[in-house]
Amino acid sequence: MSTENFKIQIRKGLLEFCVLQIISKKEVYASEIIEELKNSKIIVVEGTVYPLLSRLKKSDYINHEWKESTQGPPRKYYSISDYGLQHLKQLIVSWSDINSSVKELFEIKK
Amino acid sequence: MKKTLTINIGYSIFNIDEDAYEILNRYLDSIKNYFNKIDNDTEIVKDFELRIAENFSSKISSSKQCVDLNDVKEIIEIMGSLDDFKEIYNDTENETENIKEEKKSNNKLFRDTSNRIIAGVCSGIAEYFKIDPIIVRVLFFIAVPLNLIVYIIFWIGIPSKDFDPDLRKILYRDKENGVIGGVSKGLSNYLKIDANIIRVVFVVSLFFGGAGLLFYLLLWLFTKEAKTIGQKMNMSGFNVNLSNIEDFIKKKTKNLNSPENTLTKVFLFPFRLLAPLINAFLKIGVFVFKIIFFIFSSIFIVFTSILLFVFSTISFKDISPEQDPEFFELLNAVPDYFAIFSVLFLLLTIVISIIISFYVLFKKKSNSSFFMFLIFLWIAFLILIMISLPNIILNMQDLNLLPNWIDGNYSFIWKWDDGIMLNKNN
């Protein structure tokens, strides 16, 4: 497995988790999500986020609402649902589990 | 100066350069296709469009009122190409029923209604074997009589389907980089072989019976010239993503500057010399062909009209047995339904030939589904006539009507009172 492939796999696994996390903090619209993800270098292109948002919506993890914007056409704002919040909590638990196990693994090696 | 178009994307209106529009359109189409397969979700495409609109409106100002190619390239870079989405979404977990179905359906033969001339049979076969429909069409054309039957059987027997035209390489003539008609260069783009090799093959084939010449002319006849950027990219089998667009534009500018080597120059020299001559000759040829076609088609149409007139006046004439007993008997032997079929058949023949003539002479295409309906009716009547004809002839033979009639004892004559009559020669 090349390093590039490794990065892709990791990103793929974490994308849903990160997007849910961002939405859980406040009501956001797509460009804001993308901005944050880009800042933390989790995604490279924006196009990958839209299908994910649509999937999360289908699984009832998030809701959306149209809001007028001061500039340009109305924007779609996303917010997390109770069900999504539960899901996110589970994800956080499993993430910290994995995180600590990986850390342990590296500490043993040292 | 550039031509611009007005588009409505994500509820906003933009003026966009023609070349930029083409790239954007293909990009959105490829996205639409991709996500339809995965989620069957139009929402995603709408989100894309909204985002693109937002980006565009930030680019537009009073000093720059039009979206150009650079803006489109930039937004494609921001949004990402199909390859980027595939990385994230095309794993086994996401391989939904739709994709599986798509894979399965690729192994089935469909008529391709998205790229058809008549019913999409040739195009469907081409899609099945993943080759260019032109090749199948040329092959069909070479062996017309047999294949006409095969074509109709396939038409009836195979279900139809719309294929995605962007996922297929299409053979175009590359006149811009060609020597005579751009056929060789077009083939070279399609097959990814150096154009000069194909040219040599064509030239060599001239000395062996000229099959290559026929093939060249047929391809010339059947292929379209690549004119738009989209077609030019399709010609080389590019998918639309940023690097491809850049590659393509780079290649194009490089091509213009790169000098040919001497061998190529020497080899192409006679053809360059001949090209204007051949082009002129072809133009004259097409013109002569049109005139001949016009003469023949008018003769055919006039002849069929006369036949129609004669037939209808005879068939639907009220004639008493006393007037001409033998003619009465002959008319009685022809059932009414047969007369009606024949008249309608002849009428349809005239209408269809007029439509075809118009198409050939003026390149005016009529409503294709209406034309197909006419052709279908025509074939149906032809079959009905074919089925009923033997019975009628047998019946006539039984009544002893046929021999005298065929022997030439009778002839058609025109009478002012009765119109056309079957008359007994003395």
Coordinates of C-alpha atoms in Angstrom, one line a residue:
Chain A
M1 CA 0.0 0.0 0.0
S2 CA 1.4 3.3 -1.0
T3 CA 1.4 6.3 1.3
E4 CA -1.1 8.0 -0.9
N5 CA -3.4 5.1 -0.8
F6 CA -3.0 5.0 3.0
K7 CA -4.0 8.6 3.3
I8 CA -7.0 8.1 1.1
Q9 CA -8.2 5.2 3.2
I10 CA -7.8 7.1 6.4
R11 CA -9.6 10.1 5.1
K12 CA -12.4 8.0 3.7
G13 CA -12.9 6.5 7.1
L14 CA -12.8 9.7 9.0
L15 CA -14.8 12.0 6.7
E16 CA -18.2 11.1 8.0
F17 CA -17.0 11.4 11.6
C18 CA -15.5 14.9 10.9
V19 CA -18.5 16.2 9.0
L20 CA -20.9 15.1 11.8
Q21 CA -18.6 16.7 14.4
I22 CA -18.6 20.0 12.5
I23 CA -22.4 20.0 12.0
S24 CA -22.9 19.1 15.7
K25 CA -21.2 22.4 16.8
K26 CA -23.6 24.7 15.0
E27 CA -25.8 25.1 12.1
V28 CA -23.7 25.4 9.0
Y29 CA -24.0 25.4 5.2
A30 CA -22.0 23.4 2.8
S31 CA -19.2 25.9 2.1
E32 CA -18.5 26.4 5.8
I33 CA -18.1 22.6 6.3
I34 CA -15.8 22.5 3.3
E35 CA -13.8 25.4 4.6
E36 CA -13.2 23.7 7.9
L37 CA -12.4 20.4 6.4
K38 CA -10.0 22.1 4.0
N39 CA -8.3 23.9 6.9
S40 CA -7.7 20.7 8.7
K41 CA -6.6 19.1 5.3
I42 CA -9.1 16.3 5.5
I43 CA -10.5 16.8 2.1
V44 CA -8.9 18.0 -1.1
V45 CA -11.9 18.6 -3.3
E46 CA -15.3 19.9 -2.3
G47 CA -17.3 17.5 -4.5
T48 CA -16.8 14.7 -2.1
V49 CA -18.7 16.4 0.6
Y50 CA -22.1 16.7 -1.1
P51 CA -22.7 13.0 -1.6
L52 CA -21.8 12.4 2.0
L53 CA -24.2 15.0 3.2
S54 CA -26.9 13.5 1.1
R55 CA -26.2 10.1 2.6
L56 CA -26.2 11.4 6.2
K57 CA -29.5 13.1 5.5
K58 CA -30.9 9.8 4.2
S59 CA -29.8 8.1 7.4
D60 CA -31.6 10.8 9.4
Y61 CA -28.4 11.9 11.1
I62 CA -28.8 15.5 9.9
N63 CA -31.6 17.8 8.9
H64 CA -31.4 20.7 6.5
E65 CA -33.2 24.0 6.1
W66 CA -33.2 26.6 3.4
K67 CA -32.2 30.1 4.6
E68 CA -32.0 33.3 2.7
S69 CA -28.5 34.7 2.4
T70 CA -27.5 38.3 2.2
Q71 CA -25.7 37.7 -1.0
G72 CA -26.8 35.4 -3.8
P73 CA -29.4 32.6 -3.7
P74 CA -30.7 30.9 -0.5
R75 CA -28.4 28.5 1.2
K76 CA -29.0 25.1 2.6
Y77 CA -28.1 25.0 6.3
Y78 CA -27.5 21.7 8.0
S79 CA -28.0 20.8 11.6
I80 CA -27.6 17.5 13.5
S81 CA -30.6 15.5 14.7
D82 CA -30.9 13.7 18.0
Y83 CA -30.4 10.4 16.3
G84 CA -27.2 11.9 14.6
L85 CA -26.0 13.1 18.0
Q86 CA -26.3 9.6 19.4
H87 CA -24.5 8.2 16.4
L88 CA -21.7 10.8 16.8
K89 CA -21.3 9.9 20.5
Q90 CA -20.8 6.3 19.5
L91 CA -18.3 7.3 16.8
I92 CA -16.4 9.4 19.3
V93 CA -16.2 6.5 21.7
S94 CA -14.9 4.2 19.0
W95 CA -12.5 6.8 17.7
S96 CA -10.9 7.4 21.1
D97 CA -10.7 3.6 21.6
I98 CA -8.8 3.2 18.3
N99 CA -6.8 6.3 19.0
S100 CA -5.6 5.1 22.3
S101 CA -4.8 1.6 21.0
V102 CA -2.8 3.0 18.2
K103 CA -0.9 5.2 20.6
E104 CA -0.3 2.3 22.9
L105 CA 1.1 0.3 20.0
F106 CA 3.6 3.0 19.2
E107 CA 4.6 3.5 22.8
I108 CA 5.4 -0.2 23.2
K109 CA 7.6 0.0 20.1
K110 CA 9.6 2.8 21.6
Chain B
M1 CA -14.3 38.2 -29.5
K2 CA -16.3 35.2 -28.3
K3 CA -19.8 34.0 -28.4
T4 CA -21.5 33.7 -25.1
L5 CA -24.5 31.8 -23.8
T6 CA -26.8 32.5 -20.9
I7 CA -27.2 29.7 -18.4
N8 CA -29.4 29.2 -15.3
I9 CA -27.5 27.4 -12.7
G10 CA -28.4 27.1 -9.0
Y11 CA -31.2 29.7 -9.5
S12 CA -28.8 32.3 -10.8
I13 CA -28.2 33.5 -14.3
F14 CA -24.8 33.9 -15.8
N15 CA -23.3 34.7 -19.2
I16 CA -20.7 32.2 -20.1
D17 CA -18.3 31.8 -23.0
E18 CA -19.2 29.1 -25.4
D19 CA -16.0 27.0 -24.8
A20 CA -16.4 27.4 -21.1
Y21 CA -20.0 26.3 -21.3
E22 CA -19.1 23.2 -23.1
I23 CA -16.6 22.1 -20.5
L24 CA -18.9 23.0 -17.7
N25 CA -21.8 21.1 -19.3
R26 CA -19.8 18.0 -19.8
Y27 CA -18.5 18.2 -16.2
L28 CA -22.0 18.5 -14.8
D29 CA -23.2 15.7 -17.1
S30 CA -20.5 13.4 -15.9
I31 CA -21.3 14.2 -12.3
K32 CA -25.0 13.7 -12.9
N33 CA -24.3 10.3 -14.5
Y34 CA -22.0 9.2 -11.8
F35 CA -24.3 10.1 -8.8
N36 CA -27.4 8.8 -10.5
K37 CA -25.7 5.4 -10.7
I38 CA -24.7 5.5 -7.0
D39 CA -27.6 7.1 -5.2
N40 CA -30.2 8.0 -7.8
D41 CA -30.1 11.3 -6.2
T42 CA -30.7 14.6 -8.0
E43 CA -30.2 16.5 -4.8
I44 CA -26.4 16.1 -5.0
V45 CA -26.2 17.6 -8.4
K46 CA -28.3 20.5 -7.2
D47 CA -25.9 21.1 -4.3
F48 CA -23.1 21.1 -6.9
E49 CA -24.9 23.6 -9.0
L50 CA -25.6 25.9 -6.1
R51 CA -22.0 25.8 -5.1
I52 CA -20.8 26.5 -8.6
A53 CA -23.3 29.4 -8.9
E54 CA -21.9 30.8 -5.6
N55 CA -18.4 30.6 -6.9
F56 CA -19.3 32.2 -10.2
S57 CA -21.1 35.1 -8.6
S58 CA -17.9 35.9 -6.7
K59 CA -16.1 36.0 -10.0
I60 CA -18.4 38.3 -11.8
S61 CA -18.1 42.0 -11.5
S62 CA -18.9 45.0 -13.6
S63 CA -15.5 44.9 -15.2
K64 CA -15.8 41.1 -15.9
Q65 CA -19.3 40.2 -16.9
C66 CA -18.8 36.8 -18.3
V67 CA -17.7 33.4 -16.9
D68 CA -14.7 32.2 -18.9
L69 CA -12.8 29.0 -19.4
N70 CA -10.4 29.9 -16.5
D71 CA -13.3 30.3 -14.1
V72 CA -14.7 26.9 -15.1
K73 CA -11.3 25.3 -14.8
E74 CA -10.9 26.7 -11.4
I75 CA -14.3 25.5 -10.2
I76 CA -13.6 22.1 -11.5
E77 CA -10.4 22.1 -9.5
I78 CA -12.2 23.2 -6.4
M79 CA -15.1 20.7 -6.8
G80 CA -12.9 17.8 -7.9
S81 CA -13.2 15.3 -10.7
L82 CA -14.9 11.9 -11.0
D83 CA -11.6 10.3 -10.1
D84 CA -11.6 12.1 -6.8
F85 CA -15.1 10.9 -5.9
K86 CA -14.3 7.4 -7.0
E87 CA -11.5 7.3 -4.5
I88 CA -13.8 8.0 -1.7
Y89 CA -17.1 6.4 -2.8
N90 CA -16.4 3.6 -5.1
D91 CA -15.4 0.9 -2.6
T92 CA -17.2 -2.3 -2.1
E93 CA -19.4 -1.1 0.7
N94 CA -20.9 1.6 -1.5
E95 CA -21.4 -0.6 -4.5
T96 CA -25.2 -0.3 -4.4
E97 CA -27.7 -2.3 -6.4
N98 CA -27.7 0.3 -9.0
I99 CA -24.1 -0.2 -9.9
K100 CA -24.4 -3.9 -9.8
E101 CA -27.3 -3.6 -12.1
E102 CA -25.4 -1.3 -14.4
K103 CA -22.6 -3.9 -14.5
K104 CA -25.0 -6.6 -15.3
S105 CA -26.7 -4.7 -18.0
N106 CA -23.4 -4.0 -19.7
N107 CA -23.4 -7.7 -20.7
K108 CA -26.8 -7.4 -22.2
L109 CA -27.6 -6.3 -25.7
F110 CA -29.7 -3.1 -25.8
R111 CA -30.8 -0.8 -28.5
D112 CA -29.1 2.5 -27.9
T113 CA -31.7 5.2 -28.1
S114 CA -29.3 7.9 -27.0
N115 CA -27.2 7.6 -30.2
R116 CA -29.4 6.4 -32.9
I117 CA -30.0 7.0 -36.6
I118 CA -33.0 4.7 -37.1
A119 CA -33.7 2.6 -34.0
G120 CA -30.3 2.3 -32.3
V121 CA -29.5 -1.3 -33.3
C122 CA -26.0 -0.6 -34.7
S123 CA -25.2 1.7 -31.8
G124 CA -26.4 -0.9 -29.3
I125 CA -24.3 -3.6 -30.9
A126 CA -21.3 -1.1 -30.8
E127 CA -22.0 -0.4 -27.1
Y128 CA -22.1 -4.2 -26.4
F129 CA -18.7 -4.7 -28.0
K130 CA -17.4 -1.3 -26.8
I131 CA -16.6 -0.1 -30.3
D132 CA -17.6 2.9 -32.3
P133 CA -21.1 2.7 -33.8
I134 CA -19.7 4.0 -37.1
I135 CA -17.8 0.7 -37.6
V136 CA -21.0 -1.3 -37.1
R137 CA -22.9 1.0 -39.4
V138 CA -20.3 0.8 -42.2
L139 CA -20.4 -3.0 -41.9
F140 CA -24.1 -3.0 -42.0
F141 CA -24.1 -0.7 -45.0
I142 CA -21.7 -2.8 -46.9
A143 CA -24.1 -5.8 -46.7
V144 CA -27.4 -4.0 -47.0
P145 CA -29.9 -6.6 -48.2
L146 CA -29.2 -9.3 -45.7
N147 CA -28.6 -6.9 -42.9
L148 CA -31.9 -5.1 -43.4
I149 CA -33.7 -8.2 -42.3
V150 CA -31.3 -8.7 -39.4
Y151 CA -31.7 -5.1 -38.4
I152 CA -35.5 -5.3 -38.3
I153 CA -35.3 -8.6 -36.3
F154 CA -33.0 -6.9 -33.8
W155 CA -35.2 -3.8 -33.7
I156 CA -38.2 -5.9 -32.7
G157 CA -36.3 -8.3 -30.4
I158 CA -34.0 -6.1 -28.4
P159 CA -35.2 -3.7 -25.7
S160 CA -33.9 -0.1 -25.9
K161 CA -31.9 1.9 -23.4
D162 CA -30.2 5.2 -23.2
F163 CA -26.4 4.9 -22.9
D164 CA -24.1 7.6 -21.6
P165 CA -22.4 9.0 -24.6
D166 CA -19.5 10.5 -22.7
L167 CA -18.2 7.2 -21.6
R168 CA -17.5 6.2 -25.1
K169 CA -14.9 7.3 -27.6
I170 CA -16.4 8.6 -30.8
L171 CA -14.8 8.5 -34.2
Y172 CA -14.8 12.0 -35.6
R173 CA -13.0 13.4 -38.6
D174 CA -10.2 15.7 -37.5
K175 CA -10.2 18.1 -40.3
E176 CA -8.2 20.7 -38.5
N177 CA -5.2 18.4 -38.3
G178 CA -6.0 16.3 -41.4
V179 CA -4.6 16.4 -44.9
I180 CA -7.6 15.7 -47.1
G181 CA -10.8 15.0 -45.1
G182 CA -9.2 14.3 -41.7
V183 CA -10.3 10.7 -41.8
S184 CA -6.8 9.3 -41.1
K185 CA -6.1 11.7 -38.3
G186 CA -9.5 11.0 -36.8
L187 CA -8.8 7.2 -36.9
S188 CA -5.4 7.8 -35.4
N189 CA -7.1 9.7 -32.5
Y190 CA -9.5 6.9 -32.1
L191 CA -7.1 4.0 -32.3
K192 CA -4.2 5.9 -30.7
I193 CA -1.9 5.0 -33.6
D194 CA 0.2 7.5 -35.4
A195 CA -1.7 9.2 -38.2
N196 CA 1.1 8.6 -40.7
I197 CA 0.9 4.8 -40.2
I198 CA -2.8 4.9 -41.1
R199 CA -2.1 7.2 -44.1
V200 CA 0.5 4.7 -45.3
V201 CA -1.9 1.9 -45.0
F202 CA -4.5 3.8 -47.0
V203 CA -2.0 4.7 -49.7
V204 CA -0.6 1.2 -49.9
S205 CA -4.1 -0.2 -50.2
L206 CA -4.7 1.9 -53.2
F207 CA -2.4 -0.4 -55.1
F208 CA -4.2 -3.5 -54.0
G209 CA -7.7 -3.1 -55.5
G210 CA -8.5 0.1 -53.7
A211 CA -10.5 -1.3 -50.9
G212 CA -8.9 1.3 -48.7
L213 CA -10.3 4.0 -50.8
L214 CA -13.8 2.7 -50.5
F215 CA -13.3 2.4 -46.7
Y216 CA -11.9 6.0 -46.6
L217 CA -14.9 7.3 -48.6
L218 CA -17.4 5.4 -46.5
L219 CA -15.8 6.7 -43.3
W220 CA -15.8 10.2 -44.7
L221 CA -19.5 9.8 -45.5
F222 CA -20.5 8.4 -42.1
T223 CA -18.4 10.4 -39.6
K224 CA -19.0 13.9 -38.4
E225 CA -16.3 16.5 -38.3
A226 CA -15.2 17.3 -34.7
K227 CA -16.0 20.9 -34.3
T228 CA -16.6 21.8 -30.7
I229 CA -14.2 21.3 -27.9
G230 CA -16.4 18.6 -26.4
Q231 CA -16.3 16.6 -29.7
K232 CA -12.6 17.1 -30.0
M233 CA -12.1 15.7 -26.5
N234 CA -14.5 12.9 -27.2
M235 CA -12.5 12.1 -30.3
S236 CA -9.5 11.2 -28.2
G237 CA -11.5 9.5 -25.4
F238 CA -10.9 12.1 -22.8
N239 CA -13.1 12.3 -19.7
V240 CA -13.7 15.7 -18.5
N241 CA -11.5 16.5 -15.5
L242 CA -9.2 19.3 -14.9
S243 CA -5.9 17.7 -16.0
N244 CA -7.5 16.4 -19.1
I245 CA -8.8 19.8 -20.1
E246 CA -5.3 21.3 -19.5
D247 CA -3.7 18.4 -21.3
F248 CA -6.0 19.0 -24.2
I249 CA -5.4 22.7 -24.4
K250 CA -1.7 22.3 -24.0
K251 CA -1.6 19.6 -26.7
K252 CA -3.5 21.8 -29.0
T253 CA -1.2 24.7 -28.7
K254 CA 1.9 22.4 -28.9
N255 CA 0.6 20.7 -32.0
L256 CA 0.5 24.0 -33.8
N257 CA 4.1 24.8 -33.1
S258 CA 5.8 21.4 -33.4
P259 CA 7.5 21.1 -36.8
E260 CA 7.0 18.0 -38.9
N261 CA 10.1 16.0 -39.7
T262 CA 11.3 15.8 -43.3
L263 CA 10.1 12.3 -44.0
T264 CA 6.5 13.2 -43.0
K265 CA 6.8 16.4 -45.1
V266 CA 7.9 14.4 -48.2
F267 CA 5.3 11.8 -47.6
L268 CA 2.5 14.2 -47.2
F269 CA 3.6 16.6 -49.9
P270 CA 1.7 14.9 -52.8
F271 CA -1.5 14.7 -50.7
R272 CA -1.3 18.3 -49.6
L273 CA -1.0 19.1 -53.3
L274 CA -3.9 16.8 -54.2
A275 CA -6.1 17.9 -51.2
P276 CA -7.7 21.0 -52.8
L277 CA -8.2 19.1 -56.0
I278 CA -9.9 16.2 -54.2
N279 CA -12.0 18.5 -52.1
A280 CA -13.1 20.3 -55.2
F281 CA -13.7 17.1 -57.0
L282 CA -15.8 15.8 -54.0
K283 CA -17.9 18.9 -54.0
I284 CA -18.6 18.5 -57.6
G285 CA -19.3 14.8 -57.0
V286 CA -21.7 15.6 -54.3
F287 CA -23.4 18.2 -56.5
V288 CA -23.7 15.7 -59.4
F289 CA -24.9 13.0 -57.1
K290 CA -27.6 15.4 -55.8
I291 CA -28.7 16.2 -59.3
I292 CA -28.9 12.5 -60.3
F293 CA -30.6 11.7 -57.0
F294 CA -33.1 14.5 -57.6
I295 CA -33.9 13.2 -61.2
F296 CA -34.3 9.6 -60.0
S297 CA -36.3 10.5 -57.0
S298 CA -38.6 12.7 -58.9
I299 CA -39.1 10.0 -61.6
F300 CA -39.7 7.5 -58.9
I301 CA -42.2 9.8 -57.1
V302 CA -44.0 10.7 -60.3
F303 CA -44.1 7.0 -61.4
T304 CA -45.5 5.9 -58.0
S305 CA -48.1 8.7 -58.1
I306 CA -49.3 7.6 -61.5
L307 CA -49.4 4.0 -60.3
L308 CA -51.4 5.2 -57.3
F309 CA -53.8 7.1 -59.5
V310 CA -54.3 4.2 -61.9
F311 CA -54.7 1.7 -59.2
S312 CA -57.2 3.7 -57.1
T313 CA -59.3 4.6 -60.2
I314 CA -59.6 1.0 -61.2
S315 CA -60.1 -0.5 -57.8
F316 CA -62.8 1.8 -56.6
K317 CA -64.8 2.1 -59.8
D318 CA -68.3 0.9 -59.7
I319 CA -68.7 -1.3 -62.7
S320 CA -71.7 -3.4 -63.6
P321 CA -71.3 -6.9 -64.9
E322 CA -73.0 -6.0 -68.2
Q323 CA -70.5 -3.3 -69.1
D324 CA -67.5 -5.6 -69.2
P325 CA -68.0 -9.0 -67.7
E326 CA -64.4 -10.1 -67.7
F327 CA -63.2 -6.9 -66.2
F328 CA -65.9 -7.2 -63.6
E329 CA -64.7 -10.6 -62.7
L330 CA -61.1 -9.5 -62.5
L331 CA -62.0 -6.7 -60.2
N332 CA -64.1 -9.0 -58.0
A333 CA -61.1 -11.3 -57.7
V334 CA -59.2 -8.5 -56.0
P335 CA -60.6 -8.2 -52.5
D336 CA -61.4 -4.7 -51.2
Y337 CA -58.9 -4.9 -48.3
F338 CA -56.1 -5.6 -50.8
A339 CA -57.0 -2.6 -52.8
I340 CA -57.0 -0.4 -49.7
F341 CA -53.6 -1.8 -48.5
S342 CA -52.1 -1.2 -51.9
V343 CA -53.4 2.3 -52.1
L344 CA -52.1 3.2 -48.6
F345 CA -48.8 1.4 -49.3
L346 CA -48.3 3.5 -52.5
L347 CA -49.3 6.7 -50.6
L348 CA -46.8 5.9 -47.9
T349 CA -44.1 5.1 -50.4
I350 CA -44.6 8.6 -52.0
V351 CA -44.5 10.4 -48.6
I352 CA -41.5 8.5 -47.4
S353 CA -39.5 9.1 -50.6
I354 CA -40.3 12.8 -50.5
I355 CA -39.0 13.0 -46.9
I356 CA -35.9 11.0 -47.8
S357 CA -35.3 13.2 -50.8
F358 CA -35.6 16.3 -48.8
Y359 CA -33.2 15.0 -46.3
V360 CA -30.6 14.0 -48.9
L361 CA -30.9 17.1 -50.9
F362 CA -31.3 19.8 -48.3
K363 CA -30.1 18.0 -45.1
K364 CA -33.5 18.8 -43.6
K365 CA -34.4 16.3 -41.0
S366 CA -38.0 15.7 -40.3
N367 CA -39.4 14.6 -36.9
S368 CA -37.6 11.3 -36.5
S369 CA -40.3 9.5 -34.5
F370 CA -42.9 10.4 -37.0
F371 CA -40.6 9.2 -39.8
M372 CA -40.0 5.9 -37.9
F373 CA -43.7 5.5 -37.5
L374 CA -44.2 5.9 -41.3
I375 CA -41.4 3.4 -42.0
F376 CA -43.0 1.0 -39.6
L377 CA -46.4 1.3 -41.3
W378 CA -44.8 0.9 -44.7
I379 CA -43.1 -2.3 -43.6
A380 CA -46.4 -3.5 -42.1
F381 CA -48.3 -2.8 -45.4
L382 CA -45.5 -4.4 -47.4
I383 CA -45.8 -7.6 -45.3
L384 CA -49.6 -7.6 -45.5
I385 CA -49.4 -7.3 -49.3
M386 CA -46.8 -10.0 -49.6
I387 CA -48.9 -12.3 -47.5
S388 CA -52.1 -11.7 -49.4
L389 CA -50.7 -11.5 -52.9
P390 CA -50.1 -15.3 -53.5
N391 CA -53.7 -16.1 -52.5
I392 CA -55.1 -13.5 -54.9
I393 CA -52.9 -14.7 -57.8
L394 CA -53.9 -18.3 -57.1
N395 CA -57.5 -17.2 -57.0
M396 CA -57.2 -15.4 -60.3
Q397 CA -55.6 -18.4 -61.8
D398 CA -58.5 -20.6 -60.7
L399 CA -60.9 -18.2 -62.4
N400 CA -58.8 -18.3 -65.5
L401 CA -58.3 -14.6 -65.4
L402 CA -54.6 -14.4 -65.3
P403 CA -53.4 -15.9 -68.6
N404 CA -55.4 -13.7 -71.0
W405 CA -54.5 -10.7 -69.0
I406 CA -50.8 -11.4 -69.0
D407 CA -50.8 -12.5 -72.6
G408 CA -51.3 -8.9 -73.7
N409 CA -54.9 -9.3 -74.9
Y410 CA -55.7 -6.5 -72.6
S411 CA -54.3 -3.0 -72.2
F412 CA -55.1 0.0 -70.1
I413 CA -56.6 2.9 -72.0
W414 CA -57.9 6.3 -70.9
K415 CA -61.5 7.1 -71.6
W416 CA -62.9 10.5 -70.8
D417 CA -66.1 9.1 -69.3
D418 CA -64.7 6.3 -67.2
G419 CA -61.1 7.3 -66.5
I420 CA -58.7 4.5 -66.9
M421 CA -60.2 1.2 -68.2
L422 CA -58.9 -2.3 -68.8
N423 CA -59.6 -2.8 -72.4
K424 CA -59.6 -6.0 -74.5
N425 CA -57.3 -5.9 -77.5
N426 CA -58.7 -7.2 -80.7

